[in-house]
């Protein structure tokens, strides 16, 4: 029997900690809950949405520290998903507050979806129930 | 006042859905809880650890579908973190079950840490309290 493992957070690499922290707190409405410096000089900040247990870690590796690398876009991280009541309204609000536009709101089955981009170009999915749907909220 | 947003899951892109699903369920001990096909042909599978609300989405885009791309490693996703009681023991068990080795167990402050790799090379952090620590469990 394996020791029990709990998936606890996702760590994304950010190029500019202040810019990304501002985005996830001021634009996406998350709160900073933990911060620290790793032995090798990297910095981590945990953020979470109010009333959600899901954590996101922002990892920043200053130039000349062990894990610093030239930032390059890749395939591993497809997207981060955020649930909300009104996707159309949120999309407009988020773009007005500085989020990058990716895909305008559209319907797919019982869901309303849209995509924005964080300051490093990471895709963020906005998902909520379509207004005509009677289905229970999923999140 | 912005509509409330809830960070609900992280979606990672996988090159071989069967291989990754086997890894996250049989090796990492997660359970499949939701599966579907997107209009454009992409497939998503949600997995979660027992007794954790954190969701991971595996995104698979078959060749010739809209979002298929040649897989390339990038900087966005730094790592996925899993909490456990005994990092040393889990590291050995996970490697024996086929996880890729990245960084052998080491102590940092009150934590014991190690890193393994998923089938696409995504780094997975194993984290738990160091045995001499009296601190309350964090997860």
Short mmCIF file of C-alpha atoms in Angstrom, two decimals:
data_model
loop_
_atom_site.label_atom_id
_atom_site.label_comp_id
_atom_site.label_asym_id
_atom_site.label_seq_id
_atom_site.Cartn_x
_atom_site.Cartn_y
_atom_site.Cartn_z
CA UNK A 1 0.00 0.00 0.00
CA UNK A 2 1.44 3.33 -1.08
CA UNK A 3 1.71 6.19 1.36
CA UNK A 4 -1.23 8.51 0.72
CA UNK A 5 -0.41 11.47 -1.48
CA UNK A 6 -2.42 14.70 -1.68
CA UNK A 7 -2.21 16.98 -4.69
CA UNK A 8 -1.88 20.35 -2.96
CA UNK A 9 -0.90 23.03 -5.45
CA UNK A 10 0.36 23.97 -8.89
CA UNK A 11 3.55 26.00 -9.16
CA UNK A 12 3.93 28.28 -12.17
CA UNK A 13 7.13 30.06 -13.08
CA UNK A 14 6.78 33.84 -13.38
CA UNK A 15 9.16 36.26 -15.08
CA UNK A 16 8.26 39.26 -12.95
CA UNK A 17 6.97 38.46 -9.46
CA UNK A 18 5.49 41.87 -8.73
CA UNK A 19 3.62 41.93 -12.05
CA UNK A 20 2.24 38.39 -11.65
CA UNK A 21 1.32 38.85 -8.00
CA UNK A 22 -0.52 42.03 -8.91
CA UNK A 23 -2.37 40.17 -11.67
CA UNK A 24 -3.46 37.19 -9.55
CA UNK A 25 -4.49 39.36 -6.58
CA UNK A 26 -5.83 42.61 -8.09
CA UNK A 27 -7.26 41.19 -11.32
CA UNK A 28 -8.12 37.56 -10.47
CA UNK A 29 -9.14 38.34 -6.88
CA UNK A 30 -6.86 35.85 -5.11
CA UNK A 31 -5.21 36.41 -1.72
CA UNK A 32 -1.57 35.93 -0.79
CA UNK A 33 -1.39 33.33 1.98
CA UNK A 34 2.24 32.22 2.21
CA UNK A 35 5.63 33.44 1.02
CA UNK A 36 9.19 32.22 1.37
CA UNK A 37 12.66 32.05 -0.10
CA UNK A 38 14.26 28.77 -1.10
CA UNK A 39 17.86 27.97 -0.14
CA UNK A 40 19.00 28.48 -3.72
CA UNK A 41 17.46 31.97 -3.83
CA UNK A 42 14.16 31.26 -5.55
CA UNK A 43 11.05 32.93 -4.14
CA UNK A 44 7.61 31.32 -3.78
CA UNK A 45 4.28 32.98 -3.06
CA UNK A 46 1.06 31.02 -2.52
CA UNK A 47 -2.23 32.58 -3.56
CA UNK A 48 -5.79 31.25 -3.36
CA UNK A 49 -9.28 32.38 -4.20
CA UNK A 50 -11.52 33.25 -1.24
CA UNK A 51 -13.64 30.22 -0.28
CA UNK A 52 -11.59 27.84 -2.42
CA UNK A 53 -8.95 25.46 -1.08
CA UNK A 54 -7.08 25.36 -4.39
CA UNK A 55 -3.62 26.91 -4.16
CA UNK A 56 -1.49 28.42 -6.88
CA UNK A 57 2.22 28.94 -6.25
CA UNK A 58 4.12 31.66 -8.09
CA UNK A 59 7.77 30.66 -8.48
CA UNK A 60 10.33 33.33 -9.21
CA UNK A 61 13.97 32.49 -9.84
CA UNK A 62 16.13 35.65 -9.92
CA UNK A 63 18.87 35.90 -12.53
CA UNK A 64 22.04 34.10 -11.45
CA UNK A 65 20.19 31.72 -9.07
CA UNK A 66 20.33 27.97 -9.67
CA UNK A 67 17.02 27.44 -11.45
CA UNK A 68 16.90 30.63 -13.46
CA UNK A 69 16.41 30.03 -17.18
CA UNK A 70 15.43 32.04 -20.20
CA UNK A 71 11.63 31.88 -20.24
CA UNK A 72 10.33 29.85 -23.14
CA UNK A 73 6.75 28.93 -23.95
CA UNK A 74 6.02 25.19 -23.86
CA UNK A 75 3.26 22.60 -23.96
CA UNK A 76 3.10 21.25 -20.40
CA UNK A 77 0.73 23.76 -18.86
CA UNK A 78 -2.43 23.83 -20.92
CA UNK A 79 -4.41 26.25 -18.74
CA UNK A 80 -5.53 27.26 -15.25
CA UNK A 81 -9.31 27.18 -14.80
CA UNK A 82 -11.47 29.58 -12.78
CA UNK A 83 -15.15 29.02 -12.11
CA UNK A 84 -17.54 32.00 -12.03
CA UNK A 85 -21.22 32.84 -12.25
CA UNK A 86 -21.24 35.10 -15.31
CA UNK A 87 -18.46 34.38 -17.80
CA UNK A 88 -19.40 37.16 -20.23
CA UNK A 89 -19.40 39.82 -17.54
CA UNK A 90 -16.18 38.53 -15.95
CA UNK A 91 -14.41 38.38 -19.30
CA UNK A 92 -15.17 42.07 -19.95
CA UNK A 93 -14.18 43.07 -16.43
CA UNK A 94 -10.92 41.11 -16.49
CA UNK A 95 -9.88 42.44 -19.89
CA UNK A 96 -10.72 46.00 -18.73
CA UNK A 97 -8.44 45.39 -15.73
CA UNK A 98 -5.53 44.35 -17.93
CA UNK A 99 -5.86 40.62 -18.62
CA UNK A 100 -4.75 39.57 -22.10
CA UNK A 101 -7.51 38.49 -24.49
CA UNK A 102 -7.36 34.95 -25.87
CA UNK A 103 -10.83 33.60 -26.78
CA UNK A 104 -14.08 35.57 -26.42
CA UNK A 105 -16.99 33.98 -24.53
CA UNK A 106 -18.68 31.05 -26.27
CA UNK A 107 -21.11 28.27 -25.34
CA UNK A 108 -20.17 24.61 -25.24
CA UNK A 109 -22.87 22.24 -24.06
CA UNK A 110 -24.21 23.53 -20.74
CA UNK A 111 -21.15 25.71 -20.13
CA UNK A 112 -20.13 29.22 -21.04
CA UNK A 113 -16.38 29.46 -21.65
CA UNK A 114 -13.76 32.09 -22.46
CA UNK A 115 -9.98 32.35 -22.24
CA UNK A 116 -7.69 35.16 -21.10
CA UNK A 117 -3.91 35.29 -20.65
CA UNK A 118 -1.81 36.03 -17.57
CA UNK A 119 1.22 38.38 -17.81
CA UNK A 120 3.48 35.51 -18.97
CA UNK A 121 1.01 34.35 -21.60
CA UNK A 122 -0.42 31.45 -19.58
CA UNK A 123 -3.95 30.65 -20.73
CA UNK A 124 -6.67 31.02 -18.12
CA UNK A 125 -10.03 29.37 -18.70
CA UNK A 126 -13.14 31.17 -17.46
CA UNK A 127 -15.94 28.65 -16.98
CA UNK A 128 -19.48 28.85 -15.67
CA UNK A 129 -22.88 27.45 -16.40
CA UNK A 130 -24.63 28.76 -19.45
CA UNK A 131 -27.59 30.95 -18.44
CA UNK A 132 -30.16 28.55 -19.86
CA UNK A 133 -28.77 25.59 -18.02
CA UNK A 134 -30.63 24.11 -15.05
CA UNK A 135 -27.73 21.94 -14.06
CA UNK A 136 -26.17 22.11 -10.63
CA UNK A 137 -23.04 24.15 -10.32
CA UNK A 138 -19.86 22.19 -10.80
CA UNK A 139 -16.60 23.33 -9.29
CA UNK B 1 -16.88 44.78 -7.48
CA UNK B 2 -15.67 41.91 -9.62
CA UNK B 3 -17.69 38.76 -9.94
CA UNK B 4 -16.17 36.19 -7.62
CA UNK B 5 -13.77 33.80 -9.30
CA UNK B 6 -12.72 30.41 -7.95
CA UNK B 7 -9.50 28.74 -9.02
CA UNK B 8 -10.76 25.21 -9.65
CA UNK B 9 -8.15 23.17 -11.49
CA UNK B 10 -4.92 23.02 -13.43
CA UNK B 11 -4.99 21.54 -16.92
CA UNK B 12 -1.81 19.90 -18.18
CA UNK B 13 -1.26 18.78 -21.75
CA UNK B 14 -0.37 15.10 -22.12
CA UNK B 15 1.20 13.38 -25.11
CA UNK B 16 -0.28 9.96 -24.41
CA UNK B 17 -3.54 9.95 -22.45
CA UNK B 18 -3.47 6.28 -21.46
CA UNK B 19 0.12 6.53 -20.22
CA UNK B 20 -0.51 9.71 -18.19
CA UNK B 21 -3.82 8.49 -16.78
CA UNK B 22 -2.12 5.27 -15.70
CA UNK B 23 0.64 7.33 -14.04
CA UNK B 24 -1.66 9.70 -12.12
CA UNK B 25 -4.01 6.92 -11.00
CA UNK B 26 -1.82 3.81 -10.50
CA UNK B 27 1.39 5.56 -9.40
CA UNK B 28 0.20 8.84 -7.82
CA UNK B 29 -2.98 7.29 -6.37
CA UNK B 30 -5.49 9.75 -7.86
CA UNK B 31 -9.01 8.85 -8.99
CA UNK B 32 -10.70 9.68 -12.30
CA UNK B 33 -13.80 11.77 -11.55
CA UNK B 34 -14.87 13.33 -14.85
CA UNK B 35 -14.18 12.83 -18.55
CA UNK B 36 -15.39 14.46 -21.73
CA UNK B 37 -14.64 15.39 -25.32
CA UNK B 38 -14.45 19.00 -26.47
CA UNK B 39 -16.18 20.12 -29.68
CA UNK B 40 -12.84 20.41 -31.47
CA UNK B 41 -11.95 16.80 -30.59
CA UNK B 42 -9.74 17.32 -27.54
CA UNK B 43 -10.29 15.00 -24.58
CA UNK B 44 -10.21 16.02 -20.91
CA UNK B 45 -10.03 13.79 -17.84
CA UNK B 46 -10.23 15.15 -14.28
CA UNK B 47 -8.36 13.33 -11.52
CA UNK B 48 -8.07 14.07 -7.80
CA UNK B 49 -6.42 12.62 -4.75
CA UNK B 50 -8.74 10.95 -2.23
CA UNK B 51 -9.68 13.44 0.54
CA UNK B 52 -8.36 16.43 -1.42
CA UNK B 53 -10.51 18.87 -3.36
CA UNK B 54 -7.66 19.82 -5.70
CA UNK B 55 -8.33 18.78 -9.29
CA UNK B 56 -5.88 18.06 -12.07
CA UNK B 57 -7.13 17.99 -15.67
CA UNK B 58 -5.31 15.92 -18.28
CA UNK B 59 -5.78 17.49 -21.71
CA UNK B 60 -5.17 15.38 -24.80
CA UNK B 61 -5.37 16.85 -28.28
CA UNK B 62 -5.24 14.07 -30.93
CA UNK B 63 -3.19 14.69 -34.07
CA UNK B 64 -5.12 16.70 -36.67
CA UNK B 65 -7.41 18.34 -34.07
CA UNK B 66 -7.39 22.13 -33.65
CA UNK B 67 -5.11 22.48 -30.64
CA UNK B 68 -2.68 19.68 -31.41
CA UNK B 69 0.93 20.83 -31.43
CA UNK B 70 4.35 19.26 -31.34
CA UNK B 71 5.09 18.89 -27.63
CA UNK B 72 7.86 21.15 -26.47
CA UNK B 73 9.20 21.70 -22.97
CA UNK B 74 8.72 25.22 -21.60
CA UNK B 75 8.97 27.37 -18.49
CA UNK B 76 5.34 28.05 -17.52
CA UNK B 77 4.65 25.00 -15.39
CA UNK B 78 7.26 24.83 -12.69
CA UNK B 79 5.89 21.82 -10.83
CA UNK B 80 2.86 20.06 -9.33
CA UNK B 81 3.13 19.53 -5.57
CA UNK B 82 1.93 16.53 -3.56
CA UNK B 83 1.89 16.42 0.22
CA UNK B 84 2.71 13.18 2.05
CA UNK B 85 3.75 11.84 5.44
CA UNK B 86 7.03 10.18 4.54
CA UNK B 87 8.83 11.70 1.56
CA UNK B 88 11.77 9.28 1.57
CA UNK B 89 9.55 6.23 1.57
CA UNK B 90 7.20 7.68 -1.06
CA UNK B 91 10.09 8.67 -3.31
CA UNK B 92 11.40 5.07 -3.32
CA UNK B 93 7.92 3.62 -3.86
CA UNK B 94 7.09 6.02 -6.71
CA UNK B 95 10.38 5.45 -8.51
CA UNK B 96 9.95 1.67 -8.12
CA UNK B 97 6.50 2.07 -9.73
CA UNK B 98 7.93 3.88 -12.74
CA UNK B 99 8.12 7.59 -11.89
CA UNK B 100 11.14 9.35 -13.35
CA UNK B 101 13.83 10.44 -10.88
CA UNK B 102 14.64 14.15 -10.64
CA UNK B 103 15.98 15.14 -7.19
CA UNK B 104 16.53 12.68 -4.33
CA UNK B 105 15.02 13.48 -0.91
CA UNK B 106 16.61 16.39 0.96
CA UNK B 107 15.77 18.58 3.96
CA UNK B 108 14.97 22.26 3.69
CA UNK B 109 14.00 23.98 6.93
CA UNK B 110 11.22 21.98 8.54
CA UNK B 111 10.35 20.17 5.30
CA UNK B 112 11.54 17.05 3.56
CA UNK B 113 11.44 17.46 -0.23
CA UNK B 114 12.11 15.42 -3.37
CA UNK B 115 11.21 15.67 -7.05
CA UNK B 116 10.09 13.07 -9.57
CA UNK B 117 8.95 13.40 -13.19
CA UNK B 118 5.66 12.45 -14.83
CA UNK B 119 5.66 10.64 -18.23
CA UNK B 120 5.93 13.96 -20.12
CA UNK B 121 8.80 15.20 -17.96
CA UNK B 122 6.68 17.48 -15.73
CA UNK B 123 8.37 17.94 -12.36
CA UNK B 124 6.40 16.74 -9.34
CA UNK B 125 7.37 17.96 -5.89
CA UNK B 126 7.02 15.54 -2.99
CA UNK B 127 6.72 17.51 0.24
CA UNK B 128 6.14 16.59 3.86
CA UNK B 129 7.32 17.59 7.29
CA UNK B 130 10.79 16.57 8.25
CA UNK B 131 10.69 13.84 10.93
CA UNK B 132 12.21 16.03 13.61
CA UNK B 133 9.73 18.83 13.08
CA UNK B 134 7.00 19.49 15.63
CA UNK B 135 5.15 21.84 13.34
CA UNK B 136 1.54 21.28 12.41
CA UNK B 137 0.92 19.64 9.08
CA UNK B 138 0.49 22.06 6.24
CA UNK B 139 -1.42 21.12 3.13
#
